[in-house]
Amino acid sequence: MAPKTPISLSFLFLILPIFFFIQALSAPNYNYNYQKAYNELSYDFYDKLCPRLPMIIRYRVWAAVQNDSRIAASLLRLQFHDCIVDGCEASVLLDDTKDMKGEKNAPGNVKSLRGFEVIDDIKADVETYCPETVSCVDILGLAAREAVYLVGGPSWNLPLGRRDGLTASKKSVLEQLPSPKASLENNTAKFTSKGLDLKDLVVLSGAHTIGFARCVTFKVRLFNYKGSGQPDPDINAGMLSDLQSMCPNRNDGTNANLAPLDVVTVDRFDNEYYTNLISGVGLLESDHSLMADSYAAHMVRQYSYDTNLFYDDFAESMLRMSLVGVLSGRDGQIRKNCHVVNVDDGY
Ligand code: HEM
Ligand SMILES: *[C@@H]1O[C@H](CO)[C@@H](O)[C@H](O)[C@H]1NC(C)=O
Ligand SMILES: *[C@@H]1O[C@H](CO)[C@@H](O)[C@H](O)[C@H]1NC(C)=O
């Protein structure tokens, strides 16, 4: 009997690595089970349940952009911040309660995220025509898509039927949200932990072709870059002096002053973001850091001279992002009010 153990053990040592290798090859490259989510959603999910939905989205987003063109950027960012932290489940829309510190008031979101009222307006209309049917998370995705399209960007496939989450966590934001001051490596790790990759990061950062950033988010580059006592040597000189006068070297109200993320065409969704990175007028440290990585810089150059490639890849990555951590079927709920979880959840 004695010799049998070593034989079966060595057999195990041989077979286990092969087993795990084959598993790794065949498993989809998505921690959050992209394929399952995709299978459970459908493009015609609300066609019969809420035929007015597309019109409501189109009208409300159009009206909001007419009133304030920046809102297009804010809606797009709202969806990103929802999806990248604990998945797309409208957790970012939940207000804090006495038992729950949510995402809204976490660093990176507080005094920064905008567009909540637009989602509320859409939800109010939707509840009038098709009550308790359309999730807040689908509204968020549809509104972001409409917003980008309205300011000249691409549109993309968005399968529907996501359900709203039951909790939100400030701690998750601290752990999962990329930071403008972090290295590309660290921010990429936050994408890969969601089943997204460096390419998704490069193409989705192209969203910074619209919208604004507060001085406090890029000031590290203006006066004392990496402890050198000097500005970031890579910033274009003209832009540096503009930014320094807009964002003086002191900690006061000027920290909230706004600079355009795309200094050339801030209100238009185009590929100018990439051209800017090449000419040294990218705004955030996280934007500029793309140029220091050879793969990312290669993508940047490609997108800077091929708008269609950027649009196609952006559309594909938005679809991938919209599937991160999705609840479907009987999971989660359809919130009646996007700010709070339903108390009498009968599902
Ligand atoms: C490496 C990842 C990213 C980092 C570090 C980052 C960081 C930032 C920062 C610091 C701001 C300015 C916020 C403020 O001033 O309060 C900003 C704005 C913005 N971000 Fe990102 N971002 C990233 C990726 C993305 C992605 C993937 C999207 C969307 C697909 C996006 C869309 C936007 C938009 C549209 C704005 C302007 C919002 C407005 O004007 O209201 N960002 N981002
Ligand atoms: C118009 O935009 C401003 C600035 O974002 C906002 O304060 C205001 O509530 C908006 N008004 C409407 C009717 O949406
Ligand atoms: C990257 O992440 C590591 C581990 O969390 C941290 O120690 C380091 O300071 C981060 N570096 C940057 C530049 O973000």
XYZ file of C-alpha atoms and ligand atoms in Angstrom:
418
model
C 0.000 0.000 0.000
C 2.860 2.352 0.913
C 4.124 3.110 -2.651
C 0.667 4.030 -3.808
C 0.595 7.430 -2.107
C 3.656 8.908 -3.879
C 2.326 7.744 -7.229
C -1.119 9.285 -6.823
C 0.463 12.426 -5.369
C 2.784 12.913 -8.308
C -0.160 12.213 -10.573
C -2.012 15.062 -8.838
C 0.954 17.394 -9.182
C 0.991 16.665 -12.885
C -2.724 16.932 -13.493
C -3.563 19.953 -11.320
C -1.441 22.511 -13.200
C -2.839 21.212 -16.497
C -6.335 21.515 -15.099
C -5.826 25.095 -13.922
C -4.099 26.018 -17.170
C -7.029 24.778 -19.242
C -9.457 26.537 -16.899
C -7.565 29.801 -17.256
C -7.649 29.487 -21.028
C -11.358 28.743 -21.284
C -12.613 31.138 -18.569
C -13.851 34.458 -19.921
C -11.541 37.305 -18.993
C -14.179 39.014 -16.870
C -14.248 38.858 -13.099
C -17.794 40.119 -13.097
C -19.156 37.505 -15.431
C -19.659 39.713 -18.471
C -21.152 36.883 -20.505
C -23.852 35.986 -17.963
C -24.918 39.620 -17.672
C -24.984 39.961 -21.437
C -27.140 36.862 -21.823
C -29.690 38.051 -19.289
C -30.125 41.528 -20.753
C -31.837 42.376 -24.028
C -32.067 45.307 -26.409
C -35.877 45.227 -26.519
C -36.350 44.824 -22.760
C -38.587 47.907 -22.358
C -40.123 47.966 -25.850
C -43.468 46.642 -24.613
C -43.063 47.509 -20.936
C -42.318 51.192 -21.475
C -42.631 52.286 -25.096
C -42.235 55.953 -24.187
C -38.849 55.439 -22.558
C -36.672 56.408 -25.562
C -38.657 59.621 -26.087
C -38.460 60.578 -22.429
C -34.689 60.041 -22.388
C -34.207 61.977 -25.609
C -36.305 64.945 -24.506
C -34.990 65.243 -20.955
C -31.324 64.925 -21.916
C -31.772 67.327 -24.823
C -33.418 69.902 -22.520
C -30.667 69.496 -19.928
C -27.902 69.947 -22.524
C -29.678 73.005 -23.981
C -29.657 74.540 -20.514
C -26.074 73.541 -19.640
C -23.814 71.892 -22.190
C -21.487 70.582 -19.456
C -24.243 68.302 -18.221
C -23.436 65.893 -21.079
C -20.004 65.324 -19.554
C -21.435 65.050 -16.067
C -23.906 62.332 -17.083
C -21.209 60.292 -18.785
C -18.982 60.531 -15.741
C -21.862 59.555 -13.455
C -22.236 56.255 -15.292
C -18.493 55.581 -15.124
C -18.388 56.217 -11.381
C -21.394 53.961 -10.884
C -19.980 51.057 -12.890
C -16.356 51.128 -11.750
C -17.318 50.977 -8.060
C -19.132 47.728 -7.153
C -20.588 47.447 -10.659
C -23.391 49.153 -12.586
C -26.239 49.081 -10.108
C -27.055 52.771 -9.572
C -25.330 52.630 -6.196
C -23.851 56.057 -6.941
C -27.374 57.521 -6.900
C -28.194 56.362 -3.356
C -28.211 58.990 -0.627
C -26.424 58.289 2.637
C -28.665 57.050 5.436
C -28.011 56.800 9.140
C -26.960 53.178 8.654
C -25.168 53.543 5.356
C -22.315 55.761 4.201
C -22.696 55.522 0.435
C -20.707 56.541 -2.643
C -21.998 60.073 -3.200
C -20.114 61.687 -0.371
C -16.888 59.759 -0.797
C -13.714 61.577 -1.910
C -13.635 61.772 -5.711
C -17.424 62.078 -5.841
C -18.435 64.677 -3.283
C -18.649 68.233 -4.662
C -17.680 66.736 -7.977
C -20.380 64.487 -9.449
C -23.230 66.303 -11.180
C -26.344 65.408 -13.153
C -28.425 63.771 -10.425
C -31.366 66.112 -11.147
C -31.494 65.003 -14.780
C -31.786 61.372 -13.704
C -34.511 62.419 -11.217
C -36.463 64.247 -13.934
C -36.294 61.238 -16.241
C -37.276 58.890 -13.441
C -40.265 61.089 -12.548
C -41.546 60.970 -16.157
C -40.912 57.262 -16.413
C -42.788 56.575 -13.170
C -45.763 58.493 -14.569
C -45.990 56.435 -17.748
C -44.676 53.044 -16.665
C -44.396 52.860 -12.882
C -41.944 50.513 -11.167
C -40.670 49.155 -14.458
C -37.476 50.920 -15.515
C -34.399 50.666 -13.305
C -32.374 53.714 -12.299
C -29.234 52.020 -13.584
C -30.693 51.599 -17.086
C -31.827 55.250 -17.021
C -28.269 56.247 -16.142
C -26.830 54.246 -19.032
C -29.397 55.547 -21.529
C -28.929 59.153 -20.399
C -25.131 58.967 -20.707
C -25.412 57.474 -24.184
C -27.876 60.124 -25.328
C -25.708 62.884 -23.849
C -22.575 61.801 -25.701
C -24.487 61.473 -28.954
C -25.991 64.969 -28.542
C -22.579 66.609 -28.232
C -21.259 64.937 -31.357
C -20.011 61.602 -30.068
C -20.762 58.033 -31.108
C -23.684 55.933 -29.959
C -23.379 52.342 -28.760
C -25.316 49.182 -28.059
C -26.820 49.119 -24.600
C -28.671 45.944 -23.712
C -31.246 46.625 -20.982
C -32.861 44.949 -17.996
C -30.287 45.777 -15.321
C -31.631 46.027 -11.805
C -30.823 48.472 -9.051
C -28.585 47.543 -6.148
C -29.598 47.572 -2.514
C -26.529 49.209 -0.977
C -23.720 51.655 -1.600
C -20.373 51.888 0.123
C -18.033 54.794 0.698
C -15.253 52.340 1.459
C -15.672 50.758 -1.989
C -15.105 54.163 -3.597
C -11.880 54.606 -1.642
C -10.687 51.194 -2.800
C -11.969 51.039 -6.373
C -12.203 54.503 -7.942
C -9.189 55.494 -10.067
C -7.414 58.673 -8.978
C -6.017 61.532 -11.089
C -2.857 61.371 -8.995
C -2.277 57.606 -9.166
C 0.155 55.959 -11.561
C -1.099 54.429 -14.793
C -0.187 51.034 -13.380
C -2.337 51.564 -10.293
C -5.298 52.905 -12.259
C -5.041 50.063 -14.766
C -5.201 47.600 -11.880
C -8.546 49.133 -10.923
C -9.839 48.516 -14.427
C -8.516 44.954 -14.666
C -10.125 44.049 -11.347
C -13.441 44.777 -13.125
C -12.644 42.713 -16.188
C -11.691 45.823 -18.150
C -8.168 46.379 -19.452
C -5.566 48.993 -20.399
C -7.157 49.456 -23.809
C -10.506 50.206 -22.144
C -8.738 52.712 -19.898
C -7.085 54.479 -22.832
C -10.217 54.643 -24.963
C -12.619 55.526 -22.133
C -10.282 58.270 -20.919
C -11.169 59.828 -24.278
C -14.314 60.902 -22.385
C -12.097 63.740 -21.174
C -12.765 65.352 -24.540
C -15.724 66.987 -22.747
C -16.228 68.488 -19.305
C -14.166 70.240 -16.680
C -11.855 69.535 -13.769
C -11.319 71.523 -10.579
C -7.868 72.976 -9.900
C -7.450 70.708 -6.894
C -7.420 67.653 -9.184
C -4.368 68.682 -11.249
C -2.555 71.270 -9.134
C 0.244 68.829 -8.321
C 1.499 69.443 -11.849
C 1.663 73.246 -11.619
C 4.082 74.186 -8.840
C 5.797 71.306 -7.136
C 5.712 68.249 -9.379
C 6.902 65.122 -7.559
C 8.626 67.225 -4.906
C 10.887 68.962 -7.450
C 9.764 72.475 -6.516
C 9.137 72.924 -10.262
C 6.115 72.399 -12.522
C 5.756 69.215 -14.554
C 8.334 69.770 -17.337
C 5.991 68.141 -19.880
C 3.222 70.778 -19.655
C 3.081 73.139 -22.598
C 4.443 76.536 -21.434
C 1.460 78.616 -22.559
C -0.978 76.294 -20.893
C 1.116 76.225 -17.722
C 0.923 79.984 -17.220
C -2.832 79.993 -17.928
C -3.385 77.230 -15.396
C -1.126 78.843 -12.808
C -3.116 82.062 -12.912
C -6.396 80.200 -12.762
C -5.174 77.936 -9.976
C -2.821 79.970 -7.761
C -0.494 78.187 -5.363
C -2.601 78.467 -2.242
C -5.274 76.402 -0.599
C -8.466 78.406 -0.793
C -11.632 78.754 -2.834
C -9.641 78.786 -6.068
C -9.210 75.040 -5.664
C -12.741 74.750 -7.058
C -12.039 76.822 -10.186
C -12.668 74.884 -13.367
C -10.398 74.156 -16.292
C -11.561 72.394 -19.470
C -10.331 68.815 -19.766
C -10.023 69.413 -23.516
C -8.683 72.930 -23.865
C -9.449 73.040 -27.619
C -13.072 71.808 -27.949
C -14.483 71.335 -24.451
C -18.128 71.109 -25.525
C -17.668 68.716 -28.393
C -17.131 64.984 -28.191
C -14.280 64.408 -30.659
C -10.780 62.902 -30.658
C -9.076 66.160 -29.686
C -8.237 64.727 -26.243
C -5.632 62.490 -27.876
C -4.156 65.251 -30.016
C -3.875 67.308 -26.833
C -1.942 64.563 -25.057
C 0.575 64.508 -27.885
C 1.018 68.285 -27.849
C 1.455 68.450 -24.068
C -1.855 70.095 -23.236
C -3.516 67.148 -21.507
C -4.827 68.305 -18.142
C -4.736 65.565 -15.527
C -1.660 63.675 -14.424
C -3.593 60.470 -15.224
C -4.185 61.728 -18.786
C -0.597 62.742 -19.311
C 0.678 59.439 -17.878
C -0.724 57.597 -20.907
C 2.157 59.005 -22.957
C 4.763 57.344 -20.762
C 3.525 53.830 -21.558
C 4.447 52.549 -25.010
C 1.216 50.603 -25.631
C -1.005 53.423 -24.338
C 0.952 56.052 -26.287
C 0.552 53.960 -29.421
C -3.245 53.887 -28.926
C -3.226 57.629 -28.250
C -1.490 58.286 -31.580
C -3.886 55.999 -33.440
C -6.967 57.674 -31.964
C -5.512 61.121 -32.641
C -5.499 60.500 -36.373
C -8.485 58.156 -36.719
C -11.740 59.457 -35.248
C -13.725 56.475 -36.532
C -11.418 54.035 -34.808
C -11.794 56.017 -31.572
C -15.587 56.076 -31.891
C -15.830 52.340 -32.662
C -13.533 51.421 -29.783
C -15.251 53.865 -27.428
C -18.623 52.294 -28.253
C -17.244 48.812 -27.614
C -15.652 49.783 -24.299
C -18.809 51.579 -23.128
C -20.708 48.343 -23.757
C -18.115 46.398 -21.771
C -18.228 48.950 -18.959
C -22.036 48.840 -18.878
C -21.889 45.102 -18.135
C -19.593 45.304 -15.114
C -21.187 43.817 -11.994
C -24.707 43.916 -13.400
C -27.712 42.628 -11.448
C -30.401 40.977 -13.565
C -33.293 38.553 -13.386
C -34.558 38.498 -9.813
C -31.528 40.139 -8.209
C -31.742 43.675 -6.841
C -34.912 45.681 -7.423
C -36.500 48.424 -9.504
C -36.140 51.464 -7.266
C -39.148 53.782 -7.165
C -36.927 56.700 -6.235
C -33.322 56.562 -7.408
C -32.108 58.148 -4.145
C -33.379 55.390 -1.827
C -33.830 51.648 -1.697
C -37.494 50.541 -1.727
C -38.591 49.648 1.790
C -41.338 47.204 0.831
C -39.402 45.164 -1.642
C -41.885 42.612 -2.841
C -39.637 40.955 -5.402
C -8.014 56.685 -15.193
C -9.256 56.955 -14.991
C -9.842 58.306 -14.714
C -9.447 59.280 -13.839
C -8.277 59.250 -12.886
C -10.366 60.377 -13.987
C -10.338 61.540 -13.250
C -11.168 62.639 -13.435
C -11.108 63.861 -12.672
C -10.130 64.151 -11.544
C -12.059 64.695 -13.159
C -12.382 66.092 -12.658
C -13.289 65.966 -11.432
C -13.446 67.225 -10.635
O -12.878 68.259 -10.959
O -14.166 67.190 -9.629
C -12.735 63.999 -14.225
C -13.769 64.506 -14.964
C -14.444 63.793 -15.925
N -14.289 62.441 -16.217
Fe -12.775 61.280 -15.625
N -11.289 60.062 -14.942
C -11.002 58.808 -15.415
C -11.705 58.094 -16.349
C -12.899 58.514 -16.888
C -13.773 57.683 -17.675
C -13.526 56.221 -17.975
C -14.832 58.454 -18.031
C -16.070 58.089 -18.805
C -16.177 57.083 -19.630
C -14.597 59.778 -17.495
C -15.395 60.870 -17.710
C -15.165 62.126 -17.186
C -15.904 63.296 -17.605
C -16.907 63.357 -18.721
C -15.467 64.349 -16.784
C -16.001 65.806 -16.763
C -17.205 65.837 -15.845
C -17.888 67.187 -15.692
O -17.485 68.183 -16.289
O -18.876 67.227 -14.926
N -13.436 59.773 -16.794
N -12.185 62.739 -14.364
C -29.677 74.723 -15.752
O -28.304 74.580 -15.453
C -27.891 75.138 -14.232
C -26.377 74.980 -14.138
O -26.029 73.634 -14.186
C -28.617 74.444 -13.084
O -28.248 75.007 -11.835
C -30.124 74.583 -13.279
O -30.792 73.836 -12.288
C -30.515 74.073 -14.664
N -31.925 74.347 -14.903
C -32.748 73.451 -15.420
C -34.157 73.882 -15.628
O -32.394 72.333 -15.716
C 0.308 52.465 -6.190
O -0.252 51.542 -5.290
C 0.604 51.133 -4.249
C -0.094 50.041 -3.473
O -1.384 50.430 -3.068
C 0.941 52.354 -3.388
O 1.799 51.989 -2.334
C 1.591 53.406 -4.258
O 1.807 54.594 -3.484
C 0.730 53.741 -5.461
N 1.489 54.625 -6.327
C 0.920 55.607 -7.012
C 1.826 56.541 -7.743
O -0.275 55.767 -7.079
